[in-house]
């Protein structure tokens, strides 16, 4: 641990933030590499005469911050860590950085299945870092979950995240194309969730460089109209869901009505578009008959 005066640290912090970047990203850097959490910082800055302790020196932290600003590489990839709900998750450029708006998927599930003692059988298609499945497996300890992804590297990260977050063993990871790793779950799922790649091709081409140059294309691109994967997931869902089982899909800001129609065509009921905190119809949910 390196000792530094609070005064020196605060003036360094001000200088770094004056170069640009978001305060939240800077907080991730300080927490994950510097070893100083936001709450540590609030306590320390109340007494500027004291010293604080850092895991890495200021030059090193500054070099990571400069790299983030110059290359536009997301700070989460540079630090190898992201925070999502109450989880601290390992991330590399093999997985999408789980987004704050996706946190709501877990609350949608909490609204549908109110008893945490439910013995749910659930599947997540396209788990990436494992965020959604891990949150659900922890919240419903008697449940049995399967998290799938087409990318074996992503699944290895998700598995590590599960081992680091939980002492339970109610979540499995399987590699394969959408429903194909779930053959043995036909007619058994109470719940299936997916935040699939849903960005239309022309939008993908124009994504900001911090996304397009660093996050996996396989996690973002949803074919020409963005709905390629959503169509496939919805079409096959009836084979895997129990009667009255739920499907929850995250979609692009303007796809809610189209996803609703797809669910309707595939004989889903109780179809609803759920808005995120920005008022965008971000999730479409339905029940199989
Ligand atoms: C938008 S990311 C979502 C990741 C994570 N669930 C989240 O919400 O942060 C989509 C995920 O679907 C996976 N994926 C893409 N195509 C797939 C396919 N054909 N079958 C299964 N998974 C796929 C990607 O590898 C990626 O991890």
XYZ file of N, CA, C and O in Angstrom, residues 30-183:
616
model
N -10.614 4.167 -9.534
C -10.083 4.295 -8.169
C -10.414 3.065 -7.339
O -9.587 2.573 -6.569
N -11.614 2.555 -7.525
C -12.042 1.401 -6.728
C -11.288 0.141 -7.142
O -10.686 -0.551 -6.316
N -11.296 -0.145 -8.460
C -10.778 -1.444 -8.915
C -9.266 -1.499 -8.949
O -8.686 -2.538 -8.677
N -8.613 -0.406 -9.307
C -7.149 -0.465 -9.397
C -6.503 0.251 -8.203
O -5.516 -0.215 -7.656
N -7.117 1.382 -7.803
C -6.526 2.142 -6.687
C -6.840 1.552 -5.321
O -6.128 1.794 -4.353
N -7.954 0.794 -5.251
C -8.333 0.203 -3.955
C -9.054 1.189 -3.047
O -9.119 1.006 -1.833
N -9.618 2.257 -3.628
C -10.352 3.261 -2.833
C -11.791 3.311 -3.327
O -12.038 3.747 -4.460
N -12.730 2.899 -2.509
C -14.125 2.928 -2.943
C -14.679 4.341 -2.761
O -14.087 5.163 -2.056
N -15.842 4.565 -3.344
C -16.497 5.872 -3.220
C -16.744 6.236 -1.771
O -16.543 7.370 -1.360
N -17.188 5.242 -0.982
C -17.491 5.562 0.413
C -16.206 5.828 1.197
O -16.178 6.716 2.051
N -15.109 5.096 0.870
C -13.809 5.403 1.510
C -13.476 6.867 1.230
O -13.070 7.614 2.123
N -13.655 7.237 -0.030
C -13.271 8.563 -0.477
C -14.067 9.647 0.250
O -13.500 10.653 0.698
N -15.374 9.399 0.393
C -16.203 10.390 1.090
C -15.727 10.580 2.520
O -15.656 11.699 3.022
N -15.382 9.476 3.179
C -14.928 9.562 4.578
C -13.588 10.289 4.662
O -13.409 11.193 5.483
N -12.674 9.903 3.769
C -11.317 10.457 3.810
C -11.319 11.956 3.550
O -10.646 12.729 4.225
N -12.120 12.382 2.561
C -12.053 13.796 2.171
C -12.646 14.718 3.244
O -12.453 15.923 3.202
N -13.331 14.133 4.214
C -13.817 14.956 5.328
C -12.641 15.457 6.170
O -12.742 16.445 6.869
N -11.532 14.724 6.100
C -10.371 15.112 6.892
C -9.135 15.218 5.993
O -8.382 14.269 5.826
N -8.956 16.402 5.419
C -7.921 16.548 4.385
C -6.509 16.574 4.971
O -5.529 16.630 4.249
N -6.394 16.556 6.308
C -5.051 16.538 6.909
C -4.475 15.125 6.933
O -3.298 14.918 7.179
N -5.337 14.146 6.700
C -4.891 12.744 6.838
C -4.186 12.235 5.584
O -4.142 12.897 4.568
N -3.719 11.006 5.701
C -3.152 10.325 4.543
C -4.124 9.246 4.080
O -4.930 8.744 4.870
N -4.038 8.871 2.803
C -4.811 7.708 2.356
C -3.864 6.704 1.719
O -2.709 7.021 1.408
N -4.381 5.492 1.530
C -3.528 4.395 1.063
C -4.039 3.874 -0.277
O -5.228 3.593 -0.425
N -3.118 3.778 -1.222
C -3.489 3.309 -2.565
C -2.774 1.998 -2.883
O -1.633 1.792 -2.443
N -3.435 1.159 -3.680
C -2.804 -0.104 -4.089
C -1.773 0.133 -5.191
O -0.847 -0.636 -5.358
N -1.997 1.171 -6.006
C -1.064 1.497 -7.105
C -0.735 2.984 -7.023
O -1.565 3.783 -6.547
N 0.435 3.369 -7.531
C 0.797 4.788 -7.427
C 0.017 5.658 -8.435
O -0.612 5.146 -9.368
N 0.087 6.965 -8.215
C -0.703 7.897 -9.039
C -0.287 7.847 -10.507
O -1.129 7.976 -11.399
N 1.003 7.619 -10.760
C 1.468 7.570 -12.163
C 0.779 6.417 -12.894
O 0.350 6.553 -14.037
N 0.689 5.282 -12.207
C 0.063 4.127 -12.859
C -1.428 4.404 -13.118
O -1.941 4.178 -14.216
N -2.106 4.935 -12.096
C -3.545 5.226 -12.257
C -3.744 6.230 -13.393
O -4.667 6.091 -14.208
N -2.852 7.221 -13.453
C -2.963 8.238 -14.500
C -2.757 7.608 -15.885
O -3.456 7.958 -16.845
N -1.844 6.645 -15.983
C -1.591 6.043 -17.306
C -2.834 5.264 -17.766
O -3.181 5.284 -18.946
N -3.522 4.612 -16.838
C -4.746 3.878 -17.221
C -5.836 4.883 -17.645
O -6.527 4.692 -18.648
N -5.948 5.959 -16.864
C -6.968 6.972 -17.176
C -6.701 7.604 -18.550
O -7.608 7.768 -19.377
N -5.430 7.920 -18.829
C -5.076 8.518 -20.123
C -5.393 7.548 -21.260
O -5.920 7.948 -22.305
N -5.081 6.285 -21.030
C -5.370 5.256 -22.032
C -6.882 5.227 -22.332
O -7.306 5.203 -23.495
N -7.674 5.279 -21.266
C -9.131 5.298 -21.412
C -9.581 6.510 -22.238
O -10.382 6.383 -23.165
N -9.002 7.667 -21.940
C -9.433 8.891 -22.633
C -8.951 8.918 -24.087
O -9.693 9.308 -24.985
N -7.728 8.470 -24.310
C -7.155 8.580 -25.662
C -7.710 7.506 -26.588
O -8.130 7.769 -27.701
N -7.729 6.269 -26.094
C -8.148 5.148 -26.960
C -9.653 4.924 -26.956
O -10.159 4.098 -27.700
N -10.371 5.568 -26.029
C -11.817 5.349 -25.822
C -12.132 3.928 -25.364
O -13.247 3.447 -25.548
N -11.143 3.247 -24.789
C -11.406 1.899 -24.274
C -12.217 2.021 -22.982
O -11.846 2.786 -22.081
N -13.342 1.292 -22.875
C -14.149 1.384 -21.649
C -13.303 1.084 -20.408
O -12.506 0.153 -20.410
N -13.508 1.888 -19.385
C -12.700 1.746 -18.165
C -12.890 0.349 -17.558
O -11.966 -0.234 -16.979
N -14.090 -0.225 -17.752
C -14.358 -1.560 -17.186
C -13.421 -2.606 -17.787
O -12.983 -3.515 -17.090
N -13.129 -2.488 -19.087
C -12.202 -3.446 -19.700
C -10.772 -3.208 -19.195
O -10.024 -4.153 -18.985
N -10.418 -1.923 -19.035
C -9.055 -1.635 -18.567
C -8.856 -2.124 -17.132
O -7.780 -2.580 -16.762
N -9.929 -2.030 -16.347
C -9.833 -2.472 -14.947
C -10.151 -3.963 -14.805
O -9.829 -4.581 -13.795
N -10.843 -4.523 -15.813
C -11.218 -5.941 -15.751
C -12.401 -6.212 -14.841
O -12.685 -7.368 -14.514
N -13.084 -5.158 -14.443
C -14.166 -5.298 -13.444
C -15.321 -4.373 -13.807
O -15.105 -3.288 -14.320
N -16.545 -4.820 -13.514
C -17.665 -3.879 -13.547
C -18.590 -4.153 -12.367
O -18.543 -5.228 -11.765
N -19.393 -3.154 -12.034
C -20.365 -3.307 -10.952
C -21.744 -3.346 -11.586
O -22.062 -2.526 -12.465
N -22.567 -4.296 -11.153
C -23.908 -4.447 -11.743
C -24.834 -4.968 -10.648
O -24.528 -5.997 -10.062
N -25.920 -4.223 -10.375
C -26.725 -4.469 -9.176
C -25.760 -4.554 -8.000
O -24.910 -3.688 -7.852
N -25.842 -5.623 -7.186
C -24.888 -5.680 -6.074
C -23.737 -6.632 -6.375
O -23.077 -7.127 -5.467
N -23.487 -6.880 -7.668
C -22.428 -7.821 -8.035
C -21.180 -7.074 -8.506
O -21.285 -6.019 -9.134
N -20.039 -7.662 -8.207
C -18.782 -7.172 -8.768
C -18.340 -8.249 -9.744
O -18.066 -9.386 -9.341
N -18.323 -7.912 -11.044
C -18.121 -8.933 -12.074
C -16.848 -8.695 -12.855
O -16.516 -7.552 -13.202
N -16.172 -9.823 -13.153
C -15.006 -9.757 -14.026
C -15.514 -9.551 -15.461
O -16.496 -10.198 -15.862
N -14.879 -8.646 -16.196
C -15.209 -8.497 -17.624
C -13.929 -8.385 -18.455
O -12.946 -7.796 -18.011
N -13.974 -8.981 -19.626
C -12.906 -8.787 -20.623
C -13.620 -8.409 -21.917
O -14.862 -8.427 -21.968
N -12.828 -8.150 -22.975
C -13.483 -7.762 -24.234
C -14.174 -8.942 -24.922
O -14.644 -8.822 -26.030
N -14.244 -10.090 -24.247
C -15.010 -11.231 -24.772
C -16.481 -11.136 -24.360
O -17.313 -11.906 -24.825
N -16.776 -10.241 -23.403
C -18.183 -10.115 -22.966
C -18.645 -8.664 -23.024
O -17.845 -7.736 -22.819
N -19.930 -8.506 -23.285
C -20.528 -7.172 -23.226
C -20.453 -6.675 -21.782
O -20.630 -7.468 -20.853
N -20.211 -5.386 -21.613
C -20.279 -4.815 -20.261
C -21.767 -4.723 -19.914
O -22.519 -4.047 -20.627
N -22.219 -5.430 -18.874
C -23.662 -5.392 -18.594
C -24.110 -3.968 -18.273
O -23.443 -3.250 -17.529
N -25.233 -3.559 -18.882
C -25.682 -2.175 -18.804
C -26.606 -1.952 -17.606
O -27.357 -2.862 -17.222
N -26.606 -0.705 -17.080
C -27.494 -0.421 -15.940
C -28.962 -0.698 -16.259
O -29.696 -1.207 -15.412
N -29.396 -0.386 -17.513
C -30.828 -0.575 -17.812
C -31.230 -2.052 -17.747
O -32.373 -2.387 -17.429
N -30.267 -2.949 -18.025
C -30.564 -4.388 -17.995
C -30.841 -4.868 -16.564
O -31.487 -5.897 -16.364
N -30.377 -4.087 -15.570
C -30.621 -4.477 -14.170
C -32.116 -4.688 -13.910
O -32.507 -5.504 -13.078
N -32.944 -3.947 -14.668
C -34.395 -4.019 -14.457
C -34.994 -5.395 -14.765
O -36.057 -5.737 -14.247
N -34.316 -6.175 -15.611
C -34.827 -7.518 -15.939
C -35.039 -8.316 -14.656
O -36.010 -9.029 -14.493
N -34.101 -8.154 -13.741
C -34.175 -8.906 -12.482
C -35.402 -8.444 -11.683
O -36.120 -9.269 -11.096
N -35.684 -7.143 -11.716
C -36.866 -6.648 -11.000
C -38.167 -7.129 -11.655
O -39.155 -7.365 -10.971
N -38.140 -7.260 -12.987
C -39.336 -7.787 -13.666
C -39.593 -9.217 -13.163
O -40.727 -9.589 -12.856
N -38.521 -10.002 -13.055
C -38.685 -11.380 -12.546
C -39.210 -11.340 -11.105
O -40.129 -12.097 -10.750
N -38.667 -10.436 -10.282
C -39.121 -10.345 -8.883
C -40.621 -10.026 -8.816
O -41.313 -10.473 -7.920
N -41.106 -9.219 -9.784
C -42.527 -8.872 -9.799
C -43.398 -10.048 -10.190
O -44.543 -10.147 -9.751
N -42.859 -10.916 -11.054
C -43.650 -12.061 -11.516
C -43.620 -13.183 -10.470
O -44.657 -13.745 -10.126
N -42.422 -13.490 -9.986
C -42.265 -14.587 -9.020
C -41.910 -13.968 -7.675
O -40.748 -13.654 -7.417
N -42.930 -13.774 -6.847
C -42.729 -12.955 -5.653
C -42.094 -13.712 -4.489
O -41.515 -13.102 -3.595
N -42.242 -15.044 -4.484
C -41.671 -15.836 -3.383
C -40.238 -16.235 -3.717
O -40.021 -16.954 -4.696
N -39.305 -15.834 -2.879
C -37.896 -16.161 -3.169
C -37.611 -17.649 -2.913
O -36.562 -18.166 -3.254
N -38.608 -18.337 -2.300
C -38.417 -19.774 -2.057
C -38.931 -20.612 -3.234
O -38.937 -21.836 -3.166
N -39.353 -19.932 -4.330
C -39.861 -20.688 -5.495
C -38.762 -21.577 -6.077
O -37.609 -21.160 -6.172
N -39.179 -22.775 -6.494
C -38.209 -23.683 -7.130
C -38.302 -23.508 -8.642
O -38.799 -24.383 -9.350
N -37.852 -22.374 -9.107
C -37.969 -22.065 -10.533
C -36.980 -22.864 -11.355
O -35.859 -23.113 -10.910
N -37.406 -23.210 -12.552
C -36.432 -23.707 -13.527
C -36.339 -22.613 -14.590
O -37.340 -22.274 -15.229
N -35.168 -21.996 -14.673
C -35.039 -20.883 -15.617
C -33.840 -21.057 -16.532
O -32.883 -21.775 -16.205
N -33.924 -20.398 -17.696
C -32.785 -20.396 -18.622
C -32.548 -18.964 -19.079
O -33.503 -18.204 -19.290
N -31.265 -18.629 -19.191
C -30.915 -17.347 -19.818
C -30.166 -17.647 -21.114
O -29.180 -18.387 -21.126
N -30.641 -17.062 -22.208
C -30.010 -17.303 -23.515
C -29.102 -16.120 -23.849
O -29.584 -14.988 -23.969
N -27.818 -16.379 -23.953
C -26.858 -15.306 -24.242
C -26.445 -14.608 -22.962
O -26.697 -13.422 -22.777
N -25.753 -15.330 -22.077
C -25.511 -14.815 -20.718
C -24.354 -13.822 -20.627
O -24.279 -13.035 -19.691
N -23.411 -13.850 -21.576
C -22.276 -12.914 -21.517
C -21.491 -13.083 -20.225
O -21.007 -14.182 -19.920
N -21.422 -12.017 -19.427
C -20.688 -12.067 -18.153
C -21.413 -12.884 -17.087
O -20.869 -13.092 -15.996
N -22.647 -13.298 -17.374
C -23.424 -14.092 -16.414
C -24.287 -13.255 -15.484
O -25.009 -13.798 -14.629
N -24.251 -11.920 -15.654
C -24.881 -11.010 -14.687
C -26.321 -11.395 -14.318
O -26.644 -11.576 -13.131
N -27.173 -11.545 -15.333
C -28.602 -11.759 -15.051
C -28.802 -13.100 -14.330
O -29.480 -13.179 -13.289
N -28.194 -14.150 -14.873
C -28.392 -15.488 -14.292
C -27.849 -15.576 -12.872
O -28.458 -16.219 -12.009
N -26.701 -14.948 -12.649
C -26.111 -15.010 -11.302
C -27.031 -14.288 -10.308
O -27.313 -14.804 -9.227
N -27.542 -13.114 -10.713
C -28.451 -12.378 -9.818
C -29.684 -13.227 -9.502
O -30.142 -13.278 -8.349
N -30.215 -13.932 -10.508
C -31.421 -14.739 -10.278
C -31.112 -15.975 -9.429
O -31.886 -16.324 -8.527
N -29.988 -16.619 -9.730
C -29.633 -17.826 -8.963
C -29.414 -17.480 -7.488
O -29.769 -18.262 -6.598
N -28.859 -16.290 -7.233
C -28.643 -15.871 -5.839
C -29.972 -15.513 -5.168
O -30.197 -15.853 -4.007
N -30.844 -14.851 -5.926
C -32.109 -14.391 -5.329
C -33.077 -15.549 -5.075
O -33.874 -15.498 -4.136
N -33.031 -16.572 -5.932
C -33.929 -17.740 -5.772
C -33.054 -18.972 -5.518
O -32.781 -19.756 -6.435
N -32.627 -19.160 -4.272
C -31.628 -20.208 -4.005
C -32.131 -21.625 -4.274
O -31.319 -22.521 -4.466
N -33.455 -21.824 -4.313
C -33.952 -23.184 -4.567
C -34.198 -23.429 -6.055
O -34.659 -24.492 -6.449
N -33.901 -22.421 -6.858
C -34.145 -22.554 -8.293
C -33.017 -23.345 -8.959
O -31.966 -23.580 -8.364
N -33.307 -23.718 -10.214
C -32.267 -24.383 -11.008
C -32.147 -23.570 -12.294
O -33.131 -23.433 -13.032
N -30.975 -23.013 -12.554
C -30.801 -22.149 -13.725
C -29.784 -22.707 -14.709
O -28.859 -23.419 -14.317
N -30.017 -22.384 -15.978
C -29.023 -22.721 -17.005
C -28.750 -21.445 -17.786
O -29.687 -20.783 -18.249
N -27.475 -21.110 -17.905
C -27.093 -19.913 -18.660
C -26.317 -20.372 -19.883
O -25.363 -21.146 -19.756
N -26.739 -19.901 -21.061
C -26.088 -20.364 -22.296
C -25.432 -19.196 -23.026
O -25.792 -18.033 -22.811
N -24.513 -19.536 -23.875
C -23.927 -18.533 -24.773
C -23.265 -19.283 -25.929
O -22.848 -20.433 -25.764
N -23.155 -18.613 -27.052
C -22.506 -19.239 -28.214
C -20.984 -19.173 -28.072
O -20.266 -19.904 -28.738
N -20.521 -18.300 -27.177
C -19.083 -18.046 -27.061
C -18.524 -18.707 -25.795
O -18.872 -18.319 -24.672
N -17.648 -19.686 -26.013
C -17.071 -20.431 -24.886
C -16.239 -19.508 -23.980
O -16.244 -19.666 -22.760
N -15.559 -18.516 -24.568
C -14.758 -17.587 -23.743
C -15.661 -16.791 -22.792
O -15.313 -16.550 -21.640
N -16.813 -16.391 -23.317
C -17.764 -15.659 -22.475
C -18.227 -16.560 -21.330
O -18.289 -16.132 -20.167
N -18.518 -17.822 -21.653
C -19.012 -18.734 -20.610
C -17.972 -18.964 -19.521
O -18.322 -19.127 -18.351
N -16.697 -18.949 -19.915
C -15.659 -19.136 -18.888
C -15.644 -17.954 -17.920
O -15.489 -18.129 -16.717
N -15.868 -16.759 -18.458
C -15.922 -15.576 -17.580
C -17.163 -15.641 -16.687
O -17.094 -15.394 -15.486
N -18.288 -16.020 -17.299
C -19.538 -16.124 -16.519
C -19.377 -17.152 -15.396
O -19.821 -16.918 -14.261
N -18.727 -18.274 -15.700
C -18.553 -19.315 -14.675
C -17.686 -18.784 -13.524
O -18.020 -18.969 -12.349
N -16.602 -18.065 -13.873
C -15.745 -17.487 -12.815
C -16.560 -16.506 -11.967
O -16.450 -16.479 -10.749
N -17.380 -15.695 -12.647
C -18.182 -14.719 -11.899
C -19.141 -15.402 -10.943
O -19.362 -14.932 -9.825
N -19.713 -16.519 -11.390
C -20.643 -17.249 -10.510
C -19.889 -17.808 -9.299
O -20.343 -17.659 -8.156
N -18.732 -18.406 -9.556
C -17.954 -18.994 -8.445
C -17.550 -17.896 -7.453
O -17.617 -18.071 -6.242
N -17.194 -16.706 -7.987
C -16.779 -15.609 -7.099
C -17.944 -15.000 -6.330
O -17.743 -14.373 -5.301
N -19.176 -15.139 -6.858
C -20.312 -14.436 -6.238
C -21.143 -15.341 -5.339
O -21.986 -14.848 -4.590
N -20.966 -16.642 -5.472
C -21.938 -17.520 -4.823
C -21.285 -18.776 -4.271
O -20.309 -19.286 -4.838
N -21.854 -19.260 -3.169
C -21.382 -20.552 -2.637
C -22.348 -21.645 -3.071
O -22.186 -22.808 -2.733
N -23.387 -21.260 -3.809
C -24.414 -22.224 -4.223
C -23.966 -22.985 -5.471
O -22.950 -22.669 -6.070
N -24.800 -23.948 -5.856
C -24.493 -24.655 -7.108
C -25.796 -24.878 -7.872
O -26.112 -25.993 -8.248
N -26.557 -23.807 -8.027
C -27.859 -23.929 -8.699
C -27.859 -23.261 -10.085
O -28.915 -22.914 -10.601
N -26.666 -23.053 -10.632
C -26.586 -22.460 -11.968
C -25.541 -23.213 -12.788
O -24.408 -23.408 -12.332
N -25.988 -23.642 -13.994
C -25.048 -24.339 -14.897
C -24.820 -23.464 -16.120
O -25.666 -22.640 -16.461
N -23.730 -23.734 -16.820
C -23.402 -22.967 -18.020
C -23.229 -23.926 -19.192
O -22.542 -24.940 -19.055
N -23.871 -23.611 -20.320
C -23.785 -24.500 -21.495
C -23.557 -23.668 -22.742
O -24.182 -22.606 -22.916
N -22.715 -24.197 -23.625
C -22.373 -23.476 -24.838
C -23.235 -23.952 -26.011
O -23.478 -25.155 -26.155
N -23.680 -23.003 -26.843
C -24.409 -23.401 -28.049
C -25.300 -22.296 -28.565
O -25.432 -21.228 -27.946
N -25.897 -22.584 -29.730
C -26.743 -21.614 -30.410
C -28.133 -21.560 -29.751
O -28.805 -22.586 -29.662
N -28.519 -20.427 -29.261
C -29.806 -20.184 -28.589
C -30.378 -21.387 -27.836
O -29.865 -21.749 -26.799
N -31.408 -22.049 -28.380
C -32.068 -23.095 -27.572
C -31.340 -24.438 -27.645
O -31.651 -25.348 -26.874
N -30.371 -24.564 -28.565
C -29.824 -25.918 -28.799
C -29.182 -26.566 -27.559
O -29.298 -27.780 -27.406
N -28.539 -25.816 -26.645
C -27.996 -26.517 -25.472
C -29.079 -26.898 -24.449
O -28.768 -27.484 -23.418
N -30.346 -26.551 -24.765
C -31.401 -26.731 -23.751
C -32.368 -27.872 -24.093
O -33.474 -27.932 -23.536
N -31.938 -28.764 -24.998
C -32.822 -29.848 -25.455
C -33.491 -30.581 -24.289
O -34.673 -30.904 -24.341
